[in-house]
CSV table of C-alpha atoms in Angstrom, one decimal:
chain,number,residue,atom,x,y,z
A,553,MET,CA,87.2,33.3,61.6
A,554,LYS,CA,84.5,31.4,58.6
A,555,LYS,CA,83.2,28.4,58.5
A,556,PHE,CA,81.5,25.2,55.8
A,557,PHE,CA,79.8,22.7,56.1
A,558,PHE,CA,81.0,19.4,54.8
A,559,VAL,CA,77.1,17.1,53.7
A,560,SER,CA,76.2,15.0,50.4
A,561,LEU,CA,74.5,16.6,47.5
A,562,LEU,CA,72.6,14.9,45.7
A,563,SER,CA,68.8,14.9,45.7
A,564,ILE,CA,66.6,11.9,44.9
A,565,LEU,CA,63.8,12.5,42.1
A,566,SER,CA,61.6,10.4,40.1
A,567,PHE,CA,62.5,8.7,36.9
A,568,SER,CA,61.5,6.8,33.9
A,569,SER,CA,62.1,4.2,32.9
A,570,PHE,CA,65.4,4.6,31.1
A,571,ALA,CA,65.9,8.4,31.5
A,572,ASN,CA,66.4,10.8,34.2
A,573,HIS,CA,68.9,8.7,35.9
A,574,THR,CA,72.3,9.5,35.7
A,575,LYS,CA,73.6,12.7,38.2
A,576,GLY,CA,77.7,12.1,37.4
A,577,GLY,CA,81.4,10.4,37.7
A,578,TRP,CA,84.0,10.6,36.1
A,579,MET,CA,86.7,8.2,34.3
A,580,TYR,CA,90.0,8.0,35.1
A,581,TYR,CA,93.4,4.9,34.4
A,582,GLU,CA,96.0,3.2,36.8
A,583,TYR,CA,99.6,2.0,35.1
A,584,LEU,CA,100.1,-1.7,35.8
A,585,GLY,CA,103.4,-2.2,33.9
A,586,PRO,CA,104.4,-4.3,30.9
A,587,GLY,CA,101.6,-6.1,29.5
A,588,ASN,CA,101.5,-9.6,28.3
A,589,THR,CA,102.1,-9.6,25.5
A,590,ALA,CA,105.1,-7.7,23.6
A,591,ASN,CA,105.5,-3.5,22.5
A,592,THR,CA,102.4,-3.8,25.7
A,593,LEU,CA,101.4,-1.6,28.7
A,594,LYS,CA,98.9,-2.9,31.1
A,595,TYR,CA,96.4,-0.8,32.3
A,596,ARG,CA,93.1,-0.2,34.6
A,597,ILE,CA,89.8,1.9,33.4
A,598,THR,CA,87.7,3.4,36.0
A,599,LEU,CA,84.7,4.9,36.0
A,600,LYS,CA,82.6,6.4,39.3
A,601,LEU,CA,78.9,6.2,37.5
A,602,TYR,CA,76.6,8.9,40.1
A,603,THR,CA,72.7,8.2,39.8
A,604,ALA,CA,70.3,8.0,42.2
A,605,CYS,CA,69.4,6.0,45.3
A,606,ILE,CA,65.8,4.7,44.5
A,607,LEU,CA,66.5,2.4,41.2
A,608,ASN,CA,64.7,1.7,38.8
A,609,THR,CA,64.1,-1.1,36.2
A,610,GLY,CA,66.7,1.0,33.2
A,611,GLN,CA,68.4,2.4,35.7
A,612,PHE,CA,71.6,-0.4,36.1
A,613,ASP,CA,73.5,-1.5,33.7
A,614,ALA,CA,75.0,-5.2,34.6
A,615,THR,CA,77.2,-4.8,32.6
A,616,ILE,CA,78.3,-2.3,29.5
A,617,ASN,CA,81.0,-0.6,26.5
A,618,PHE,CA,83.9,1.2,27.7
A,619,THR,CA,84.8,1.5,24.0
A,620,PHE,CA,88.7,2.7,22.6
A,621,PHE,CA,89.9,5.4,20.2
A,622,SER,CA,93.3,5.8,18.8
A,623,GLY,CA,94.7,9.1,20.4
A,624,PHE,CA,93.9,10.8,16.4
A,625,ASN,CA,89.6,9.6,17.9
A,626,GLN,CA,89.5,6.5,15.0
A,627,TYR,CA,87.2,3.8,16.8
A,628,LEU,CA,89.5,0.6,17.8
A,629,PHE,CA,87.2,-1.6,20.1
A,630,ASN,CA,84.6,-2.4,22.5
A,631,ALA,CA,85.3,-3.8,26.3
A,632,PRO,CA,82.7,-5.3,27.7
A,633,VAL,CA,83.4,-4.3,31.7
A,634,THR,CA,80.7,-5.6,34.7
A,635,PHE,CA,80.3,-3.1,37.4
A,636,THR,CA,83.1,-3.9,40.8
A,637,SER,CA,80.9,-2.3,43.1
A,638,SER,CA,77.6,-0.2,44.4
A,639,SER,CA,76.9,1.7,47.3
A,640,ASP,CA,74.5,4.0,48.3
A,641,ILE,CA,76.3,7.6,49.8
A,642,GLN,CA,73.2,9.2,52.5
A,643,ASN,CA,73.8,12.2,54.2
A,644,CYS,CA,73.2,13.1,58.1
A,645,THR,CA,69.7,14.5,58.3
A,646,LEU,CA,69.5,15.4,62.4
A,647,GLN,CA,70.6,18.4,63.2
A,648,GLU,CA,72.6,17.0,65.6
A,649,CYS,CA,74.3,16.3,63.3
A,650,HIS,CA,74.9,19.7,61.4
A,651,PRO,CA,73.7,21.9,64.7
A,652,CYS,CA,74.3,24.5,62.3
A,653,ILE,CA,72.3,23.9,59.6
A,654,ASN,CA,68.6,25.0,59.6
A,655,LEU,CA,65.8,23.0,56.4
A,656,ILE,CA,68.7,20.0,56.6
A,657,PRO,CA,67.7,18.6,52.6
A,658,SER,CA,67.4,14.6,52.4
A,659,ILE,CA,70.5,13.4,50.5
A,660,CYS,CA,70.8,10.4,48.7
A,661,TYR,CA,73.2,9.3,46.0
A,662,LYS,CA,74.7,5.9,44.1
A,663,ILE,CA,78.2,4.7,42.8
A,664,THR,CA,78.8,2.7,40.7
A,665,THR,CA,82.5,1.7,40.2
A,666,TYR,CA,83.0,-0.6,37.0
A,667,GLU,CA,86.8,-1.5,36.4
A,668,LEU,CA,88.5,-3.1,32.8
A,669,VAL,CA,92.6,-4.2,33.1
A,670,GLN,CA,93.6,-4.1,29.5
A,671,ASP,CA,96.9,-4.7,27.0
A,672,LEU,CA,97.8,-1.7,25.0
A,673,PRO,CA,99.9,-2.0,22.2
A,674,ILE,CA,102.3,1.1,22.7
A,675,THR,CA,102.0,4.3,20.4
A,676,ALA,CA,102.9,7.9,20.1
A,677,ALA,CA,99.1,9.0,20.8
A,678,GLY,CA,97.5,7.2,23.3
A,679,TYR,CA,94.3,6.1,22.8
A,680,LYS,CA,90.7,7.9,24.4
A,681,ILE,CA,88.3,5.7,26.4
A,682,SER,CA,84.3,6.5,26.4
A,683,TYR,CA,81.1,5.3,27.8
A,684,GLN,CA,78.1,6.6,27.5
A,685,ARG,CA,74.3,7.4,28.9
A,686,CYS,CA,71.0,9.3,28.5
A,687,CYS,CA,69.4,10.5,30.5
A,688,ARG,CA,70.3,13.6,32.8
A,689,ILE,CA,67.5,13.5,35.6
A,690,THR,CA,64.6,15.7,35.4
A,691,GLY,CA,64.0,20.2,35.9
A,692,ILE,CA,68.3,20.9,35.9
A,693,MET,CA,68.2,24.9,35.9
A,694,ASN,CA,71.0,25.3,34.9
A,695,ILE,CA,70.6,23.4,31.4
A,696,GLN,CA,68.3,24.4,28.0
A,697,ALA,CA,64.9,22.9,28.8
A,698,PRO,CA,64.0,19.6,28.2
A,699,SER,CA,67.2,18.6,31.1
A,700,ASN,CA,66.2,15.1,30.9
A,701,ASN,CA,66.5,14.3,27.2
A,702,VAL,CA,70.3,15.4,27.5
A,703,GLY,CA,73.1,12.7,27.8
A,704,GLU,CA,75.9,12.3,29.6
A,705,THR,CA,79.9,11.4,28.4
A,706,TRP,CA,82.7,9.9,30.2
A,707,SER,CA,86.2,9.6,29.1
A,708,VAL,CA,89.6,10.0,29.5
A,709,THR,CA,93.1,9.8,27.5
A,710,LEU,CA,95.7,7.6,27.4
A,711,PRO,CA,98.8,9.4,26.6
A,712,GLY,CA,100.9,8.0,24.6
A,713,THR,CA,104.8,8.2,24.0
A,714,ALA,CA,105.2,11.6,22.2
A,715,VAL,CA,105.6,12.7,26.1
A,716,ALA,CA,108.2,11.2,26.9
A,717,GLY,CA,107.6,8.8,29.8
A,718,ALA,CA,103.6,9.6,29.8
A,719,GLU,CA,103.0,6.4,28.9
A,720,THR,CA,103.8,5.1,31.5
A,721,ASN,CA,101.1,7.6,33.6
A,722,SER,CA,98.2,7.4,35.9
A,723,SER,CA,95.9,9.5,36.0
A,724,ALA,CA,95.2,12.3,38.6
A,725,GLN,CA,92.5,10.8,41.4
A,726,PHE,CA,89.7,12.7,42.1
A,727,SER,CA,88.6,12.6,46.3
A,728,GLN,CA,85.2,11.2,46.9
A,729,ASN,CA,84.6,13.9,48.8
A,730,ASP,CA,81.5,15.3,47.2
A,731,THR,CA,79.1,16.3,50.4
A,732,ALA,CA,78.6,19.9,50.5
A,733,ILE,CA,74.9,21.2,51.8
A,734,ILE,CA,74.9,24.1,49.4
A,735,CYS,CA,72.2,26.7,50.8
A,736,GLU,CA,70.2,28.8,48.5
A,737,GLY,CA,72.1,32.3,49.5
A,738,GLY,CA,74.8,30.7,51.5
A,739,ARG,CA,78.4,31.1,51.6
A,740,TYR,CA,79.1,27.6,50.7
A,741,ILE,CA,82.7,25.5,50.2
A,742,PHE,CA,83.7,22.0,47.9
A,743,ASP,CA,85.9,19.8,47.2
A,744,PHE,CA,86.8,18.9,43.8
A,745,SER,CA,90.4,18.1,44.4
A,746,ALA,CA,92.5,15.0,43.4
A,747,THR,CA,95.8,13.0,44.5
A,748,ASP,CA,98.5,12.0,41.9
A,749,ILE,CA,100.9,9.4,42.6
A,750,ASN,CA,103.7,10.5,39.7
A,751,ASN,CA,103.8,13.6,41.7
A,752,ASP,CA,102.1,15.5,38.8
A,753,SER,CA,100.8,19.2,38.6
A,754,LEU,CA,97.5,19.2,38.9
A,755,VAL,CA,95.8,23.0,38.5
A,756,TYR,CA,92.4,23.1,38.7
A,757,TYR,CA,89.3,24.6,36.0
A,758,PHE,CA,85.9,24.5,35.5
A,759,THR,CA,84.6,23.3,31.7
A,760,PRO,CA,81.6,22.5,30.2
A,761,ALA,CA,80.4,19.0,30.6
A,762,TYR,CA,79.2,16.7,28.0
A,763,GLY,CA,76.4,15.2,26.0
A,764,GLY,CA,75.9,12.3,25.2
A,765,GLY,CA,73.3,9.3,24.3
A,766,SER,CA,70.1,10.5,23.7
A,767,THR,CA,66.3,9.6,25.0
A,768,GLY,CA,66.1,7.5,21.2
A,769,SER,CA,69.0,5.2,22.0
A,770,PRO,CA,69.6,5.6,26.0
A,771,SER,CA,72.1,3.3,26.9
A,772,PRO,CA,74.5,3.0,22.9
A,773,ALA,CA,76.4,0.3,22.6
A,774,GLN,CA,78.9,1.9,20.9
A,775,ALA,CA,80.5,5.2,22.0
A,776,SER,CA,80.3,8.0,19.4
A,777,SER,CA,83.9,9.3,18.6
A,778,PRO,CA,85.8,12.3,20.0
A,779,PRO,CA,85.0,15.4,20.3
A,780,TYR,CA,82.4,15.7,21.9
A,781,ALA,CA,79.9,18.8,22.0
A,782,SER,CA,79.2,20.4,25.2
A,783,VAL,CA,75.1,20.2,26.6
A,784,GLN,CA,73.7,23.7,26.4
A,785,TYR,CA,73.5,25.3,29.1
A,786,ALA,CA,70.4,28.1,29.8
A,787,ASN,CA,71.2,32.3,29.3
A,788,GLY,CA,73.4,32.8,32.6
A,789,PHE,CA,74.6,30.0,32.9
A,790,SER,CA,78.3,28.1,31.1
A,791,GLY,CA,80.5,25.7,31.3
A,792,THR,CA,83.6,28.3,33.1
A,793,GLN,CA,79.6,30.0,35.3
A,794,PRO,CA,78.2,26.8,36.1
A,795,MET,CA,76.2,28.9,38.8
A,796,GLY,CA,76.3,32.4,37.4
A,797,GLY,CA,78.5,33.8,38.4
A,798,GLY,CA,78.6,32.7,41.5
A,799,ALA,CA,81.0,29.7,42.3
A,800,THR,CA,85.2,30.1,41.5
A,801,ILE,CA,87.4,27.4,41.4
A,802,ASN,CA,91.1,27.3,43.3
A,803,GLN,CA,93.1,26.3,39.9
A,804,THR,CA,95.4,25.1,42.8
A,805,THR,CA,94.2,23.4,44.6
A,806,GLY,CA,90.6,22.4,43.5
A,807,ILE,CA,88.2,23.9,46.9
A,808,VAL,CA,85.1,25.4,45.0
A,809,THR,CA,83.6,28.5,47.4
A,810,GLY,CA,80.6,30.4,46.4
A,811,THR,CA,77.1,32.0,47.4
A,812,GLY,CA,75.0,29.5,47.0
A,813,PRO,CA,72.2,30.2,43.6
A,814,ASN,CA,68.0,29.5,43.4
A,815,SER,CA,67.1,26.8,44.6
A,816,GLY,CA,67.8,23.8,41.9
A,817,ILE,CA,70.7,21.1,40.3
A,818,TYR,CA,73.2,23.0,38.9
A,819,VAL,CA,75.7,20.7,36.6
A,820,LEU,CA,79.1,21.3,37.4
A,821,THR,CA,82.0,20.0,35.7
A,822,VAL,CA,85.9,20.3,36.5
A,823,THR,CA,88.6,19.2,34.7
A,824,VAL,CA,92.2,17.9,36.3
A,825,LEU,CA,95.1,19.1,33.8
A,826,GLU,CA,98.3,16.6,34.7
A,827,TYR,CA,102.2,18.7,34.6
A,828,ILE,CA,106.0,17.5,34.3
A,829,ARG,CA,106.5,19.0,37.4
A,830,GLY,CA,108.7,22.6,36.6
A,831,THR,CA,107.3,22.3,32.9
A,832,ASN,CA,104.3,23.4,30.6
A,833,ILE,CA,104.5,20.3,29.5
A,834,ILE,CA,100.7,18.4,29.8
A,835,LYS,CA,100.4,14.6,30.6
A,836,ALA,CA,97.3,14.0,31.0
A,837,GLU,CA,93.8,15.4,31.9
A,838,VAL,CA,90.8,14.1,33.6
A,839,ARG,CA,87.0,15.1,34.0
A,840,LYS,CA,84.8,14.9,36.6
A,841,SER,CA,81.0,15.9,36.4
A,842,LEU,CA,78.9,15.9,39.3
A,843,HIS,CA,75.2,17.2,39.1
A,844,ILE,CA,74.9,19.7,42.8
A,845,GLU,CA,72.1,20.5,45.0
A,846,VAL,CA,71.2,24.1,45.4
A,847,ALA,CA,68.5,23.7,48.7
A,848,ASN,CA,65.9,25.7,50.3
A,849,CYS,CA,67.7,25.6,54.2
A,850,ASN,CA,70.0,28.2,56.5
A,851,THR,CA,72.7,28.8,58.2
A,852,THR,CA,74.7,30.5,60.6
A,853,ASP,CA,76.9,32.4,58.0
A,854,ALA,CA,77.8,36.4,59.4
A,855,ILE,CA,77.7,38.4,56.1
A,856,LEU,CA,78.2,41.7,54.4
A,857,GLU,CA,77.8,43.2,51.9
A,858,PRO,CA,81.3,43.8,50.1
A,859,GLU,CA,81.3,47.7,51.4
A,860,TYR,CA,79.9,50.6,52.7
A,861,ILE,CA,79.7,53.2,51.4
A,862,SER,CA,77.9,57.3,53.1
A,863,CYS,CA,78.4,59.9,50.5
A,864,ASP,CA,75.5,61.8,52.2
A,865,GLY,CA,76.5,62.3,55.7
A,866,PHE,CA,78.2,59.9,58.1
A,867,THR,CA,75.9,57.9,60.0
A,868,VAL,CA,75.0,54.2,58.3
A,869,SER,CA,72.2,51.6,59.3
A,870,PHE,CA,73.8,47.6,59.2
A,871,ARG,CA,72.1,44.4,58.6
A,872,ASN,CA,73.6,40.3,58.3
A,873,LYS,CA,72.3,39.5,54.9
A,874,PHE,CA,71.6,36.8,56.2
A,875,GLU,CA,68.9,35.7,57.7
A,876,ASN,CA,67.8,32.8,61.1
A,877,SER,CA,67.0,31.8,63.4
A,878,ALA,CA,69.6,30.0,64.9
A,879,ILE,CA,71.9,33.1,65.2
A,880,GLN,CA,72.0,34.3,68.7
A,881,THR,CA,73.5,37.0,69.4
A,882,PHE,CA,75.3,40.3,67.5
A,883,TYR,CA,78.1,42.2,67.6
A,884,TRP,CA,79.3,44.6,66.2
A,885,ASP,CA,83.2,46.9,65.4
A,886,PHE,CA,82.5,49.7,64.0
A,887,GLY,CA,86.5,50.5,63.3
A,888,ASP,CA,87.0,53.6,65.6
A,889,GLY,CA,86.1,52.1,69.2
A,890,ASN,CA,82.5,51.9,69.4
A,891,THR,CA,80.6,48.6,68.8
A,892,SER,CA,77.3,47.3,70.0
A,893,THR,CA,75.0,44.3,70.2
A,894,GLN,CA,72.2,45.6,68.9
A,895,GLN,CA,71.0,44.0,65.2
A,896,TYR,CA,70.1,46.3,62.3
A,897,PRO,CA,72.3,48.5,64.8
A,898,THR,CA,72.5,52.3,62.8
A,899,HIS,CA,76.2,54.4,63.7
A,900,THR,CA,77.2,58.0,62.3
A,901,TYR,CA,81.3,58.5,62.1
A,902,ALA,CA,82.9,61.2,63.8
A,903,ASP,CA,84.7,62.5,60.9
A,904,THR,CA,85.2,60.7,57.8
A,905,GLY,CA,87.7,57.9,57.2
A,906,VAL,CA,87.5,54.2,55.6
A,907,TYR,CA,86.4,52.3,59.3
A,908,THR,CA,86.6,47.9,59.1
A,909,LEU,CA,83.7,47.4,59.8
A,910,LYS,CA,83.4,43.5,62.2
A,911,LEU,CA,80.2,41.3,62.5
A,912,VAL,CA,80.9,38.4,64.6
A,913,ILE,CA,77.7,36.5,65.3
A,914,ASN,CA,77.1,33.7,67.8
A,915,ARG,CA,80.1,34.5,69.9
A,916,GLY,CA,81.2,32.6,72.8
A,917,LEU,CA,78.7,30.6,71.8
A,918,GLN,CA,78.5,27.5,69.5
A,919,CYS,CA,77.5,28.6,65.0
A,920,THR,CA,79.9,31.7,65.6
A,921,ASP,CA,81.3,33.2,62.4
A,922,SER,CA,82.1,36.7,61.8
A,923,THR,CA,82.7,38.7,58.7
A,924,THR,CA,84.0,42.2,57.8
A,925,ALA,CA,84.0,44.6,55.1
A,926,PRO,CA,85.1,48.1,54.9
A,927,VAL,CA,83.5,51.2,56.0
A,928,LYS,CA,84.0,54.7,53.4
A,929,VAL,CA,82.8,57.9,54.5
A,930,PHE,CA,83.1,60.4,52.8
A,931,PRO,CA,79.5,62.9,52.1
A,932,GLY,CA,79.4,66.0,50.4
A,933,PHE,CA,79.0,63.7,47.0
A,934,ARG,CA,76.3,66.1,45.1
A,935,PRO,CA,75.2,64.1,41.8
A,936,ASP,CA,74.0,67.0,39.3
A,937,PHE,CA,73.8,68.0,35.6
A,938,THR,CA,73.1,70.1,33.1
A,939,ILE,CA,71.1,71.0,29.0
A,940,ALA,CA,71.1,73.1,26.8
A,941,GLY,CA,69.4,72.1,23.6
A,942,GLN,CA,65.9,71.1,22.4
A,943,CYS,CA,65.4,70.8,19.4
A,944,LYS,CA,65.7,68.2,17.2
A,945,ASN,CA,68.2,67.8,15.0
A,946,LEU,CA,70.9,69.9,17.0
A,947,PRO,CA,73.1,68.4,19.4
A,948,ILE,CA,72.7,69.1,22.6
A,949,LEU,CA,74.5,70.0,25.1
A,950,PHE,CA,74.9,67.4,28.6
A,951,THR,CA,76.5,69.1,31.5
A,952,ASP,CA,78.5,67.2,34.1
A,953,ILE,CA,77.8,70.2,37.7
A,954,THR,CA,78.3,67.4,40.4
A,955,GLY,CA,80.1,68.5,43.0
A,956,ALA,CA,82.4,66.1,45.7
A,957,ASP,CA,83.7,68.0,48.6
A,958,TYR,CA,86.4,64.8,48.9
A,959,GLY,CA,88.3,63.1,45.7
A,960,ILE,CA,87.8,63.5,43.3
A,961,ILE,CA,85.4,62.8,39.9
A,962,ASN,CA,87.0,60.1,37.8
A,963,SER,CA,83.4,58.5,36.0
A,964,TRP,CA,80.2,60.0,33.9
A,965,LYS,CA,78.4,56.8,32.6
A,966,TRP,CA,75.3,58.4,30.4
A,967,ASN,CA,71.9,57.4,28.9
A,968,PHE,CA,70.4,59.4,26.2
A,969,GLY,CA,66.9,57.4,26.4
A,970,ASP,CA,66.7,57.6,22.6
A,971,PHE,CA,67.1,54.1,21.9
A,972,SER,CA,66.8,54.0,18.7
A,973,SER,CA,70.3,55.8,18.2
A,974,PRO,CA,73.6,54.1,17.7
A,975,THR,CA,75.0,56.2,19.9
A,976,ASN,CA,72.8,56.5,22.7
A,977,THR,CA,74.8,56.3,25.8
A,978,SER,CA,78.2,57.2,26.9
A,979,THR,CA,81.4,58.2,29.1
A,980,LEU,CA,82.7,61.3,28.7
A,981,LYS,CA,82.1,63.9,30.5
A,982,ASN,CA,80.5,66.4,28.9
A,983,PRO,CA,78.9,65.0,25.9
A,984,THR,CA,76.3,66.2,22.5
A,985,HIS,CA,73.9,64.8,21.1
A,986,ILE,CA,71.9,64.7,18.0
A,987,TYR,CA,67.2,63.0,18.3
A,988,ALA,CA,66.0,62.6,15.6
A,989,ASN,CA,62.1,62.6,16.3
A,990,THR,CA,59.9,64.6,18.6
A,991,GLY,CA,58.7,63.8,22.5
A,992,THR,CA,60.2,63.0,25.9
A,993,TYR,CA,62.6,61.3,27.2
A,994,ASN,CA,64.2,59.9,29.9
A,995,VAL,CA,68.1,61.1,30.7
A,996,GLU,CA,69.9,58.7,33.1
A,997,PHE,CA,73.5,59.8,34.7
A,998,ILE,CA,75.8,57.6,36.7
A,999,VAL,CA,78.5,58.9,38.1
A,1000,THR,CA,81.6,58.1,40.6
A,1001,SER,CA,83.8,59.9,42.9
A,1002,SER,CA,87.6,58.6,43.9
A,1003,LYS,CA,86.2,57.9,47.0
A,1004,GLY,CA,83.7,55.0,45.5
A,1005,CYS,CA,80.6,57.2,45.7
A,1006,ILE,CA,78.3,57.0,42.7
A,1007,ASP,CA,75.2,57.9,42.3
A,1008,THR,CA,72.8,57.9,39.1
A,1009,VAL,CA,70.7,61.0,38.4
A,1010,LEU,CA,67.3,61.3,36.1
A,1011,LYS,CA,65.6,63.9,33.8
A,1012,SER,CA,63.6,64.9,32.0
A,1013,LEU,CA,64.1,65.8,28.7
A,1014,ILE,CA,61.6,67.3,26.1
A,1015,ILE,CA,63.0,67.6,22.0
A,1016,LEU,CA,60.5,69.9,20.1
A,1017,ASP,CA,60.9,70.3,16.2
A,1018,LYS,CA,61.2,73.9,16.6
A,1019,PRO,CA,62.5,76.5,19.6
A,1020,ALA,CA,59.4,77.8,21.9
A,1021,LEU,CA,58.8,81.3,20.8
A,1022,ALA,CA,59.2,83.1,24.4
A,1023,LEU,CA,57.2,86.3,24.5
A,1024,THR,CA,57.2,89.8,26.3
A,1025,ASN,CA,54.5,91.5,28.5
A,1026,ASP,CA,51.9,93.8,26.9
A,1027,THR,CA,52.6,97.0,26.1
A,1028,LEU,CA,51.6,100.2,25.5
A,1029,ILE,CA,51.8,102.0,22.4
A,1030,CYS,CA,50.8,105.8,22.1
A,1031,ILE,CA,48.7,107.0,19.2
A,1032,ILE,CA,51.7,108.6,18.2
A,1033,ASP,CA,54.6,105.9,18.6
A,1034,THR,CA,55.6,103.6,15.9
A,1035,LEU,CA,55.7,100.1,16.2
């Protein structure tokens, strides 16, 4: 049974007088009924603003402005909003609170709530409400440096009458479950789920985080007009891959799972779309953005490779990928009726086939966990290739001579080592390549079989200007013979 741990995840950093303090949040709205004047409707617009727990002179604003735009992004007016509450959310760092985690990080963040009740004229296009502030915390891993010069925008859209009945909609509200410990290299689960009182269908997506404000104007009196530009992500990251591909979101539940990347702070933004149930009509959407910390901590996890493949014998070695001093016992079931309690077992299978390996750590003890992985045993895979030719500007033939006792060879990937050539690679079984220059080239050949075997063969190829001269042994010529 897999297990996950829930506790708050945002770190405490130092701040400058106006920057390095915003850490996410979200804006939502509630329909309250008819307005106080004809042809108006009353809404409550709420902003949950996340900052660090340690206040400084520039971090907290008792009063801010919500900027209202038409559904066509035209500025309408500013509305001053005074905060209604502010509370610190702090995790339990004691080992008895989280006995299955070592090196528990000390985590605290502040949520400041701003609420505004506003009457708005009924329109077909609806409204957009925004608030902007600079700047984010320093050292964010997935935003281009310096991240402490990057601001943030909180925004929500109130639909109009263009979608029938949407003007009386209340937006989905995210649960305030921002409390997952994510350990570097460990599995985690993070709850971005929301609830909707209108019983709409909710669909969740990773989306890019917005910028907003600037170091020159950290707290603008008026938000800029939408649409809003995304922050610039660092190499290897994006709005749809905020953890570098190490996170996935369940579009139905909003639950984010994955394996923790390198330690540090990451921006993660989720948008929930409200669909009128049973249709593909979008009624509204809400965005929630958080700064999530991946800590240098340890959990008691059973983690195996996605699969094990033995293509050169019947013996396979195993180990739990995650080391932790809290793991006291190991129980291995190799899937063929044999078991082991060693920490790093090696097992020899009697026959070929696909077996289900199971690992249980701390079996029958506290902090137990288990996982499984397939083991494919198909020895007799012999990758190799030959080369015919050695002259420049002439075709060189590469021939696959791989052998396999089980399955068939089903893919080929060649790299001829000729990096200046536009035809340096090939996926043909027996390709040819023309080298324009003499020299030594390192040829790489990756070959796979239908049984999952994969291997790489490297060979050096010397390309000459002309064929090498081959001579026979000396021959004795008699004085009367003709040469």
